[in-house]
Amino acid sequence: MSRTFAICGMGGIGKTDLAVEFVYSRKQHYDAVFWIDSAGDSQLASEFGRIAAELGLEEPTDAQDLITSRESAKAWMAGRTPVNRSSWLLVFDHADKLELLSDYWPKQGNGSVLVTSRDPLAKSNLSFDIAGLDLEPFSVLEGAEFVRRLTNCDNSKEERDASEAMAYQLGGLPLAIFQMAGVIRRKELTIAEFITMYEGDAEYAKLRHVISMLSSDRIQESMFLEADADLSADFKFLQSAKGFQDAKEDLLRSSIIKRSREHKELRINRMISQEVRTRMEPNDRYTVFCTVVTILCTVWPFNLLEKRHATARWRRCEEIFPHVEQVQKLYEENAEAWASEAVDIKLVKMLQDGGAYLHERGFSFQGKPYLERSLYLCEKLASSPESEALLSEIYYTLGAVANETNNGPDCLKYNVILLEMRKNIAKKSGKEDVPLAAAHSQIGIAYMMMGKYALATDHFKESIAMFQRLENFMVDMLAFPMANLGLAYWIQGQLEYSERTFIQALTERELQFGKMDKVSYNMSDACAESDPGRSSKLMQESWQLHNSALQQLESTLGNHHHRVADLCHKIAEHYIRCGEHESAQGYLDRALSIWGSKEWYENQVARSTFLKGNHLISLGGKDAEEGRRCIMKAETLRRKILPDEEPREFAAADYDELVVFWSR
């Protein structure tokens, strides 16, 4: 068990500085020190990706898979890698949402964990033996004395009053006081002059306002200089190399921001950002927010629907997403205050594609709030071709999130709306398009989830035919509707049609992209869903197809995506039939570890746990007792998922029905 300690207190109290001092004074006692920005999901995932890369633990093909990176780094910390066991220090900085740490917390290893958090429960909620302390702010008088000491100001009544006002406005927070005192010293101001200047309209103040709306760490300078954005006159200077450089230098001289020369990135303390936002005029706050959204929209690699499953953009998205996450957070915090402001369509686009990106990376549940907010805002926009197309994109992604999280009714609800919208748009334009063809495929998925297989089959056929009629038709467009059509045939017992459909899908794709391509993860669906073998006795061929699908998914999505877990379950079934019991349990355990304790994967966990339990019981002896515990866990989850279901004896087929059709 790693040693742990938590430093708690409000923002700006000095938690991070105290942690930095500890790291520098004790670093000689550790073989490795890892500093993790823990403010959000994306930061944690990216930081663990950086750790895995710096330790040389991942192959280039795994570099884009954040979950694989996390597990590789944790395995290294636990001493489960081929390298020698090393002592390490892991710092979770800004860990204000303690629940985010559970997937990243090292349970074993020769190391220490230091946490900084605003949540006092960090001292008791993270480990059985965690120690910690709470830091308190200065009183007004203590803060004022600290200001005067740092600035070496005169002892006039004006300065004493100004120092008390400054300490009060900064909440007695040592870090905020220290930062502002640095401005006063470098500009040789009085405290009273600083308070007046701080509210000024200089360009450096505008840059400070913009930076305060971004994620505090790793603010890429290239976002400003490369952004081809139509900014208002007040912010045009950001797109000029000289204007940006001058404003940046003013902020650097005042110690309000710090800069990494190596990475050309800026950093601002979170408390300073919060203070800057608080002191803005309400109207200015929304104007600056929209400016930030405009900048982000020009550097974010938006995805076209026909390339929705391509992975090429992920690395760039990973760099920028912390700022998108901050935009979403700020809007939620200010939603009531900004309710009467005109909706910027760029904000709607940013939230929609941010949610779609999270969905692509396997974080569908976390992407849902982005999509729900974008839906609410999009419905407030004036009707136009652009807003209608955007609204249909939102419904498309909400439906996709619903099917990934086992929510059949919502999947049907969103896709019924989507298909009707795309039909109306096509009617106005007088031509079919990619979104309409995709909408037929999506509602086919919804009908499959609701058990209406014949209706689903018709829509998959219509989707395929429509894609093939398009002038810009590409073979890659057919991957999902063809795979789903094959599975629809299989579920209805039409095995010959099913096998023919899968073979056609694989053959056409391999002719276009070669075997086991990495253009997208679409090819894996054709392999994964080709399971006519169970019914046609072609077990060996079925096994080979599932293994091929697993390899393709691992090369595109990485080793820990939930679709990989689906295939691990299928391959475990093959091993059980062949009597290779150890391999079967290994694949089932891998599937269960990928799904973890996430509520939206409880259906999959119940299914795999039931299979594991039955398999262990069949082995007898000590394994049977563990198997019975697995069955009890699976039944408990089933009662939670279907609370109104009548008790009875359940078989594997009953648990198959809990999961979305392509996972079967």
XYZ file of C-alpha atoms in Angstrom:
664
model
C 0.000 0.000 0.000
C 1.438 3.397 -0.982
C 1.936 6.106 1.655
C -0.473 9.033 1.365
C -0.896 12.613 2.585
C -3.446 15.319 1.723
C -3.079 19.105 1.856
C -6.527 20.715 2.033
C -7.820 24.272 1.930
C -9.619 26.794 -0.246
C -8.252 27.866 -3.619
C -5.255 30.184 -3.418
C -4.351 29.191 0.120
C -0.981 27.844 -1.028
C -1.591 24.099 -1.288
C 0.243 23.736 -4.588
C 3.182 25.873 -3.444
C 3.543 23.787 -0.310
C 3.465 20.629 -2.429
C 6.086 22.094 -4.794
C 8.330 22.903 -1.838
C 7.949 19.339 -0.550
C 8.805 17.874 -3.964
C 11.937 19.968 -4.386
C 13.149 19.369 -0.850
C 12.536 15.585 -0.951
C 13.053 14.641 -4.601
C 16.410 12.996 -3.870
C 14.529 10.291 -1.936
C 12.591 9.124 -5.031
C 13.585 7.492 -8.302
C 10.688 9.199 -10.083
C 8.337 12.098 -9.342
C 5.046 12.510 -11.231
C 3.069 15.752 -10.996
C -0.546 15.332 -12.158
C -3.047 18.094 -12.916
C -6.178 16.470 -11.464
C -8.780 19.158 -12.144
C -10.794 17.102 -14.634
C -11.155 13.809 -16.478
C -9.284 14.991 -19.547
C -6.343 16.351 -17.546
C -5.955 13.145 -15.549
C -6.115 10.999 -18.668
C -3.635 13.182 -20.564
C -1.207 13.341 -17.646
C -1.132 9.567 -17.223
C -0.598 9.314 -20.978
C 2.442 11.552 -20.555
C 3.751 9.370 -17.698
C 3.453 6.192 -19.762
C 5.219 7.833 -22.699
C 8.069 9.222 -20.580
C 8.583 5.832 -18.927
C 8.708 4.169 -22.346
C 5.841 1.843 -21.444
C 3.746 2.083 -24.586
C 4.187 1.328 -28.241
C 3.424 4.057 -30.807
C 0.147 2.297 -31.667
C -0.985 2.615 -28.049
C 0.014 6.262 -27.669
C -3.488 7.463 -28.568
C -5.275 5.223 -26.053
C -5.601 7.073 -22.753
C -6.977 4.122 -20.787
C -4.089 1.886 -21.863
C -1.640 4.599 -20.816
C -3.287 4.864 -17.406
C -3.153 1.130 -16.766
C 0.464 0.901 -17.987
C 1.535 3.679 -15.628
C -0.309 2.101 -12.681
C 1.280 -1.277 -13.436
C 4.722 0.357 -13.370
C 3.968 1.974 -10.010
C 2.761 -1.361 -8.655
C 6.018 -3.005 -9.707
C 4.299 -5.324 -12.190
C 6.468 -4.359 -15.168
C 9.726 -6.010 -16.262
C 11.760 -3.041 -14.972
C 13.135 -3.002 -11.445
C 10.900 -1.813 -8.641
C 11.450 1.905 -8.100
C 10.447 4.343 -5.403
C 8.176 7.094 -6.672
C 6.171 10.128 -5.625
C 2.826 10.845 -7.283
C 1.258 14.280 -6.732
C -2.445 14.740 -7.529
C -2.685 18.543 -7.700
C -6.054 20.357 -7.718
C -7.927 17.129 -6.893
C -11.162 18.899 -5.960
C -13.381 16.148 -7.418
C -12.209 13.191 -5.376
C -14.395 10.726 -7.270
C -12.254 11.251 -10.382
C -9.203 9.739 -8.689
C -10.574 6.225 -8.223
C -9.491 4.992 -11.669
C -6.023 6.533 -11.280
C -5.196 5.749 -7.655
C -2.248 3.316 -7.310
C -3.315 0.573 -4.923
C 0.135 -1.017 -4.642
C 3.783 -0.183 -5.061
C 6.846 1.278 -3.422
C 5.649 4.846 -3.580
C 3.987 7.837 -1.965
C 0.927 9.851 -2.974
C 0.479 13.538 -2.157
C -2.921 15.160 -2.779
C -3.861 18.841 -2.856
C -7.599 19.468 -2.684
C -10.221 22.005 -1.714
C -12.290 19.123 -0.361
C -11.442 18.414 3.299
C -12.668 14.841 2.810
C -9.439 14.182 0.917
C -7.890 13.499 4.330
C -10.264 10.613 5.003
C -11.911 9.505 1.761
C -9.000 8.269 -0.309
C -7.274 5.654 1.807
C -7.500 3.849 5.092
C -4.376 5.436 6.540
C -4.204 8.836 4.867
C -2.890 11.756 6.886
C -3.281 15.425 6.118
C -3.689 19.024 7.175
C -5.965 22.005 6.519
C -4.501 25.388 5.532
C -6.357 28.535 6.646
C -6.387 32.018 5.012
C -5.023 35.172 6.619
C -7.322 37.475 8.516
C -7.724 40.943 6.954
C -5.129 42.413 9.311
C -2.700 39.539 8.744
C -3.201 39.797 4.986
C -2.706 43.569 5.006
C 0.516 43.197 6.968
C 1.684 40.558 4.480
C 0.945 42.961 1.594
C 2.890 45.793 3.199
C 5.802 43.520 4.030
C 6.043 42.195 0.461
C 5.734 45.634 -1.156
C 7.792 47.600 1.376
C 5.257 50.428 1.095
C 5.200 53.531 3.259
C 3.218 53.599 6.485
C 0.717 56.253 5.410
C -2.964 55.876 6.237
C -3.760 55.709 2.494
C -1.460 52.728 2.037
C -2.645 50.995 5.204
C -6.255 51.381 4.085
C -5.365 50.205 0.564
C -3.506 47.161 1.915
C -6.503 46.191 4.047
C -8.813 46.657 1.060
C -6.524 44.514 -1.073
C -6.314 41.770 1.579
C -10.101 41.806 1.938
C -10.719 41.670 -1.826
C -8.275 38.780 -2.178
C -9.914 36.853 0.642
C -6.753 36.668 2.733
C -5.337 34.135 0.297
C -1.521 34.081 0.506
C -0.923 33.111 -3.112
C -3.179 35.804 -4.552
C -1.570 38.406 -2.289
C 1.920 37.249 -3.261
C 1.130 37.393 -6.982
C -0.374 40.868 -6.791
C 2.481 42.128 -4.630
C 4.820 41.041 -7.417
C 2.972 43.347 -9.809
C 3.277 46.243 -7.364
C 7.041 45.744 -6.901
C 7.904 45.333 -10.571
C 5.898 48.337 -11.687
C 7.054 50.401 -8.688
C 3.492 51.277 -7.761
C 1.842 52.199 -4.536
C -0.806 49.784 -3.340
C -3.495 52.376 -4.059
C -2.161 52.904 -7.602
C -2.171 49.168 -8.211
C -5.839 48.803 -7.254
C -6.712 51.506 -9.791
C -4.411 50.091 -12.507
C -5.611 46.534 -12.058
C -9.022 47.539 -13.382
C -7.530 49.240 -16.450
C -8.263 48.468 -20.124
C -4.714 47.929 -21.334
C -4.133 45.125 -23.825
C -2.298 43.099 -21.226
C -5.483 43.250 -19.117
C -7.503 41.911 -22.046
C -5.058 39.049 -22.536
C -5.305 38.369 -18.810
C -9.089 38.214 -19.166
C -8.870 35.753 -22.071
C -6.344 33.521 -20.290
C -8.548 33.433 -17.195
C -11.247 31.676 -19.251
C -8.914 28.878 -20.364
C -7.626 25.849 -18.502
C -4.961 27.244 -16.200
C -2.147 24.907 -17.250
C -0.548 24.464 -20.659
C -2.148 27.369 -22.495
C -0.627 26.955 -25.949
C 0.559 30.254 -27.441
C -0.112 28.790 -30.880
C -3.855 28.961 -30.172
C -3.668 32.742 -30.420
C -1.137 33.108 -33.225
C -2.491 30.343 -35.484
C -6.179 31.008 -34.923
C -7.853 32.265 -38.078
C -10.646 33.801 -36.038
C -12.867 36.783 -36.742
C -12.194 38.537 -33.441
C -13.685 41.863 -32.427
C -11.533 44.989 -32.701
C -10.752 44.905 -28.953
C -9.064 41.510 -29.307
C -7.481 41.738 -32.773
C -4.084 42.341 -31.147
C -4.059 38.666 -30.078
C -3.566 37.630 -33.728
C -0.613 39.961 -34.199
C 2.754 38.506 -33.204
C 3.892 41.878 -31.822
C 0.618 42.697 -30.073
C 0.421 39.297 -28.421
C 4.105 39.376 -27.454
C 3.845 42.828 -25.853
C 0.773 41.897 -23.810
C 2.336 38.581 -22.801
C 5.561 40.246 -21.650
C 3.600 42.650 -19.447
C 1.877 39.718 -17.766
C 5.159 37.827 -17.359
C 6.874 40.840 -15.799
C 4.040 41.166 -13.323
C 4.305 37.458 -12.382
C 0.604 36.966 -13.142
C 1.505 34.232 -15.633
C 4.437 31.875 -16.108
C 5.855 30.535 -19.356
C 7.465 27.312 -20.517
C 10.023 28.242 -23.159
C 10.432 24.619 -24.211
C 6.756 24.037 -24.937
C 5.746 27.660 -25.674
C 2.936 27.398 -23.137
C 1.573 29.772 -20.517
C 0.301 29.015 -17.034
C -1.808 31.048 -14.620
C -2.705 30.118 -11.082
C -6.322 28.996 -10.739
C -6.999 31.417 -7.931
C -5.721 34.331 -10.000
C -7.937 33.203 -12.894
C -10.935 33.094 -10.617
C -10.115 36.516 -9.205
C -9.728 37.983 -12.708
C -13.109 36.574 -13.788
C -14.798 37.795 -10.607
C -13.548 41.355 -11.079
C -14.745 41.629 -14.689
C -17.894 43.567 -15.437
C -20.756 41.095 -16.139
C -21.138 42.234 -19.760
C -17.385 42.018 -20.336
C -17.327 38.508 -18.879
C -19.655 37.110 -21.544
C -17.843 39.023 -24.311
C -14.498 37.557 -23.270
C -16.065 34.103 -22.957
C -17.363 34.289 -26.543
C -13.922 35.463 -27.705
C -12.355 32.376 -26.129
C -14.953 30.154 -27.812
C -14.177 31.784 -31.168
C -10.451 31.124 -30.730
C -11.023 27.497 -29.728
C -13.353 26.883 -32.658
C -10.638 27.877 -35.129
C -8.001 25.509 -33.708
C -10.244 22.557 -32.758
C -10.235 19.811 -35.453
C -13.968 19.357 -36.004
C -14.967 15.989 -37.464
C -17.170 15.426 -40.495
C -19.964 12.892 -40.094
C -18.545 10.660 -42.831
C -15.258 10.498 -40.862
C -16.854 10.197 -37.427
C -14.935 7.038 -36.517
C -11.507 8.126 -37.795
C -8.806 8.458 -35.135
C -6.403 10.882 -36.839
C -7.643 13.966 -34.966
C -7.426 12.522 -31.460
C -3.900 13.704 -30.615
C -4.711 17.328 -31.446
C -8.041 17.111 -29.599
C -6.253 15.765 -26.547
C -4.055 18.882 -26.431
C -6.941 21.338 -26.692
C -9.718 19.532 -24.834
C -8.840 20.833 -21.320
C -9.781 24.305 -22.611
C -13.051 22.978 -24.062
C -13.732 21.361 -20.700
C -13.113 24.706 -18.985
C -15.497 26.464 -21.390
C -18.222 23.946 -20.584
C -17.611 24.328 -16.856
C -17.714 28.146 -17.002
C -20.936 28.175 -18.987
C -22.621 25.857 -16.485
C -21.472 28.113 -13.630
C -22.844 31.215 -15.372
C -25.838 29.722 -17.211
C -28.398 31.644 -15.177
C -26.561 34.969 -15.468
C -26.069 34.511 -19.220
C -29.572 33.203 -19.954
C -30.613 36.469 -21.616
C -27.464 36.774 -23.750
C -27.589 35.988 -27.457
C -26.515 32.400 -28.110
C -23.289 32.123 -30.102
C -23.622 29.257 -32.581
C -19.885 28.619 -32.240
C -20.450 27.708 -28.575
C -23.118 25.201 -29.614
C -20.744 23.668 -32.174
C -17.924 23.480 -29.650
C -20.031 21.754 -27.002
C -21.526 19.347 -29.538
C -18.199 18.244 -30.951
C -16.600 18.159 -27.506
C -19.294 15.708 -26.434
C -18.813 13.722 -29.655
C -15.058 13.533 -29.018
C -15.587 12.172 -25.503
C -17.977 9.608 -26.977
C -15.368 8.569 -29.558
C -12.765 8.051 -26.831
C -15.036 5.779 -24.801
C -16.238 8.429 -22.323
C -19.821 8.542 -23.605
C -21.388 9.196 -20.210
C -19.077 12.149 -19.531
C -19.935 13.631 -22.928
C -23.668 13.698 -22.262
C -23.720 17.043 -20.322
C -21.955 18.748 -23.241
C -24.574 17.452 -25.653
C -27.541 18.280 -23.441
C -26.339 21.878 -23.014
C -25.676 22.209 -26.748
C -29.202 20.913 -27.443
C -30.728 23.471 -25.079
C -28.761 26.334 -26.647
C -29.301 25.194 -30.229
C -33.065 25.238 -29.753
C -32.779 28.940 -28.824
C -31.099 29.821 -32.128
C -33.068 31.308 -34.984
C -33.955 28.682 -37.569
C -31.472 28.490 -40.445
C -29.893 25.741 -42.564
C -26.790 25.913 -40.361
C -28.689 25.634 -37.074
C -30.897 22.815 -38.421
C -27.864 20.816 -39.529
C -26.213 21.410 -36.159
C -29.334 20.338 -34.278
C -29.426 17.092 -36.244
C -25.760 16.490 -35.352
C -26.639 16.871 -31.678
C -29.507 14.380 -31.941
C -27.230 11.984 -33.842
C -24.623 12.036 -31.062
C -27.171 11.865 -28.239
C -28.618 8.759 -29.884
C -25.141 7.259 -30.215
C -24.396 7.964 -26.546
C -27.698 6.335 -25.566
C -26.913 3.123 -27.436
C -23.397 2.981 -25.981
C -24.819 3.285 -22.460
C -27.594 0.677 -22.888
C -30.452 3.204 -22.995
C -32.778 1.864 -25.690
C -35.751 4.220 -25.126
C -33.573 7.341 -25.351
C -31.789 5.937 -28.389
C -35.133 5.509 -30.156
C -36.414 8.917 -29.032
C -33.405 10.827 -30.348
C -33.141 8.890 -33.606
C -36.828 9.263 -34.484
C -36.323 13.032 -34.227
C -33.043 12.801 -36.155
C -34.517 10.875 -39.081
C -37.494 13.220 -39.385
C -35.175 16.252 -39.354
C -32.880 14.818 -42.024
C -35.846 13.897 -44.235
C -37.130 17.477 -44.011
C -33.684 18.901 -44.790
C -33.317 16.570 -47.785
C -36.784 17.547 -48.999
C -35.842 21.244 -48.914
C -32.530 20.672 -50.703
C -33.959 18.176 -53.167
C -31.163 15.636 -52.671
C -30.061 12.837 -50.380
C -26.909 13.248 -48.310
C -24.587 11.485 -45.858
C -26.494 12.593 -42.720
C -29.781 11.179 -44.052
C -28.183 7.835 -44.934
C -26.535 7.744 -41.509
C -29.856 8.584 -39.830
C -31.419 5.456 -41.365
C -28.570 3.384 -39.928
C -28.919 5.022 -36.508
C -32.658 4.429 -36.222
C -32.002 0.851 -37.300
C -29.747 0.550 -34.249
C -32.514 1.977 -32.059
C -35.057 -0.523 -33.377
C -32.572 -3.350 -32.780
C -32.227 -2.244 -29.155
C -36.014 -2.316 -28.799
C -36.277 -5.796 -30.358
C -37.902 -4.647 -33.626
C -35.497 -6.538 -35.862
C -37.469 -6.601 -39.118
C -37.979 -2.837 -38.997
C -34.288 -2.370 -38.205
C -33.349 -4.551 -41.187
C -35.337 -2.331 -43.560
C -33.570 0.803 -42.329
C -30.097 -0.761 -42.576
C -30.868 -1.734 -46.188
C -32.103 1.777 -46.952
C -28.966 3.263 -45.375
C -26.679 1.082 -47.517
C -28.585 1.816 -50.721
C -28.612 5.554 -50.043
C -24.880 5.689 -49.273
C -24.171 3.890 -52.548
C -26.245 6.444 -54.489
C -24.214 9.411 -53.217
C -21.764 11.170 -55.531
C -19.139 11.233 -52.760
C -19.656 7.561 -51.828
C -16.755 5.817 -50.061
C -16.569 2.170 -49.018
C -15.865 3.234 -45.431
C -19.409 4.641 -45.215
C -20.897 1.131 -45.357
C -18.996 -0.397 -42.436
C -21.580 0.194 -39.722
C -24.838 -0.354 -41.659
C -23.395 -3.513 -43.284
C -22.183 -4.914 -39.965
C -25.483 -4.129 -38.284
C -27.472 -5.605 -41.179
C -25.490 -8.830 -40.904
C -26.207 -9.027 -37.202
C -29.905 -8.280 -37.755
C -30.064 -11.231 -40.142
C -28.235 -13.436 -37.630
C -30.541 -12.575 -34.726
C -33.550 -13.396 -36.928
C -32.039 -16.774 -37.849
C -31.287 -15.845 -41.469
C -27.770 -17.263 -41.279
C -27.018 -17.460 -44.998
C -27.879 -13.782 -45.512
C -25.905 -12.889 -42.396
C -22.729 -14.646 -43.518
C -23.003 -13.253 -47.043
C -23.366 -9.694 -45.691
C -20.325 -9.949 -43.424
C -18.127 -11.469 -46.134
C -19.129 -8.717 -48.571
C -18.380 -5.990 -46.002
C -14.943 -7.389 -45.174
C -13.995 -8.081 -48.791
C -14.907 -4.600 -50.051
C -13.112 -2.882 -47.182
C -9.953 -4.956 -47.560
C -9.862 -4.157 -51.293
C -10.000 -0.439 -50.461
C -7.792 -0.205 -47.360
C -5.970 -3.542 -47.066
C -6.191 -6.118 -44.297
C -6.467 -4.917 -40.689
C -6.452 -1.218 -41.638
C -6.158 1.526 -39.025
C -8.062 4.243 -40.894
C -10.859 3.865 -38.340
C -12.258 1.206 -36.058
C -15.165 0.498 -38.438
C -13.572 -2.652 -39.839
C -13.594 -4.269 -36.410
C -17.384 -4.139 -36.289
C -17.687 -6.310 -39.361
C -15.328 -8.848 -37.784
C -16.810 -8.654 -34.305
C -20.375 -9.062 -35.428
C -19.622 -11.904 -37.819
C -20.813 -14.660 -35.534
C -22.775 -16.932 -37.831
C -20.282 -19.587 -36.759
C -22.104 -20.408 -33.533
C -25.153 -21.481 -35.467
C -23.439 -22.878 -38.581
C -20.825 -24.832 -36.614
C -17.985 -22.905 -38.201
C -16.466 -22.294 -34.790
C -12.861 -21.968 -35.919
C -13.711 -19.333 -38.511
C -15.811 -17.439 -35.979
C -12.942 -17.525 -33.479
C -10.504 -16.197 -36.077
C -12.866 -13.352 -36.978
C -13.244 -12.302 -33.361
C -9.475 -12.390 -32.852
C -8.988 -10.272 -35.985
C -11.549 -7.783 -34.691
C -9.765 -7.619 -31.341
C -6.416 -6.895 -32.991
C -7.943 -4.156 -35.150
C -9.661 -2.503 -32.197
C -6.508 -2.601 -30.091
C -4.564 -0.936 -32.912
C -7.099 1.896 -33.284
C -8.849 2.347 -29.923
C -6.193 0.819 -27.658
C -6.301 -2.008 -25.151
C -8.862 -0.698 -22.673
C -11.794 0.577 -24.747
C -15.222 -0.843 -23.872
C -15.535 -2.350 -27.363
C -12.355 -4.308 -26.621
C -14.104 -5.627 -23.503
C -17.037 -6.793 -25.648
C -14.659 -8.869 -27.752
C -12.872 -10.256 -24.699
C -16.243 -11.646 -23.578
C -16.818 -13.237 -26.997
C -13.347 -14.793 -27.099
C -13.835 -16.129 -23.567
C -16.925 -17.966 -24.847
C -14.763 -19.610 -27.509
C -12.199 -20.717 -24.925
C -14.925 -22.134 -22.662
C -16.280 -24.232 -25.530
C -12.763 -25.507 -26.240
C -12.061 -26.334 -22.596
C -9.207 -23.806 -22.258
C -10.369 -22.673 -18.839
C -7.448 -20.485 -17.756
C -7.538 -18.473 -20.990
C -11.317 -18.078 -20.686
C -11.030 -16.665 -17.168
C -8.214 -14.373 -18.288
C -10.341 -12.804 -21.018
C -13.363 -12.472 -18.713
C -11.236 -10.792 -16.046
C -9.826 -8.440 -18.680
C -13.331 -7.496 -19.826
C -14.489 -6.864 -16.254
C -11.424 -4.742 -15.471
C -12.100 -2.543 -18.515
C -15.722 -1.922 -17.541
C -14.793 -1.437 -13.891
C -17.427 -0.020 -11.575
C -18.929 2.497 -14.011
C -22.694 2.556 -13.619
C -23.354 2.834 -17.350
C -21.593 -0.500 -17.963
C -23.501 -2.450 -15.298
C -25.363 -4.412 -17.990
C -22.087 -5.663 -19.469
C -20.629 -6.386 -16.022
C -23.701 -8.441 -15.055
C -23.450 -10.473 -18.261
C -19.721 -11.247 -17.998
C -19.952 -11.922 -14.258
C -22.764 -14.422 -14.887
C -20.690 -16.196 -17.548
C -17.657 -16.242 -15.264
C -19.720 -17.653 -12.406
C -21.234 -20.457 -14.472
C -17.835 -21.360 -15.874
C -16.213 -21.524 -12.420
C -19.075 -23.633 -11.051
C -18.589 -26.076 -13.921
C -14.950 -26.531 -12.853
C -15.982 -27.639 -9.358
C -13.829 -27.615 -6.223
C -12.705 -24.257 -4.826
C -13.609 -22.554 -8.094
C -17.268 -23.416 -7.570
C -17.514 -21.288 -4.424
C -16.139 -18.244 -6.222
C -18.495 -19.025 -9.085
C -21.520 -18.925 -6.784
C -20.407 -15.522 -5.500
C -20.182 -14.312 -9.101
C -23.713 -15.551 -9.818
C -25.001 -13.708 -6.734
C -23.296 -10.500 -7.885
C -24.721 -10.884 -11.397
C -28.227 -11.434 -10.011
C -27.896 -8.374 -7.754
C -26.931 -6.227 -10.731
C -29.790 -7.671 -12.788
C -32.317 -6.744 -10.077
C -30.904 -3.212 -10.072
C -31.168 -2.959 -13.867
C -34.646 -4.575 -14.067
C -36.273 -3.944 -10.666
C -39.768 -4.979 -11.836
C -38.709 -8.322 -13.333
C -40.320 -11.448 -11.890
C -37.798 -13.747 -10.117
C -36.937 -16.940 -12.025
C -34.022 -19.064 -13.146
C -31.911 -17.171 -15.694
C -29.716 -18.495 -18.490
C -26.848 -16.911 -20.413
C -29.275 -15.847 -23.167
C -31.214 -13.768 -20.622
C -28.057 -11.883 -19.723
C -27.169 -11.429 -23.402
C -30.404 -9.472 -23.769
C -29.178 -6.921 -21.210
C -26.498 -5.562 -23.544
C -26.728 -3.659 -26.805
C -27.100 -6.034 -29.753
C -23.584 -5.624 -31.192
C -22.070 -6.678 -27.855
C -23.745 -10.093 -28.024
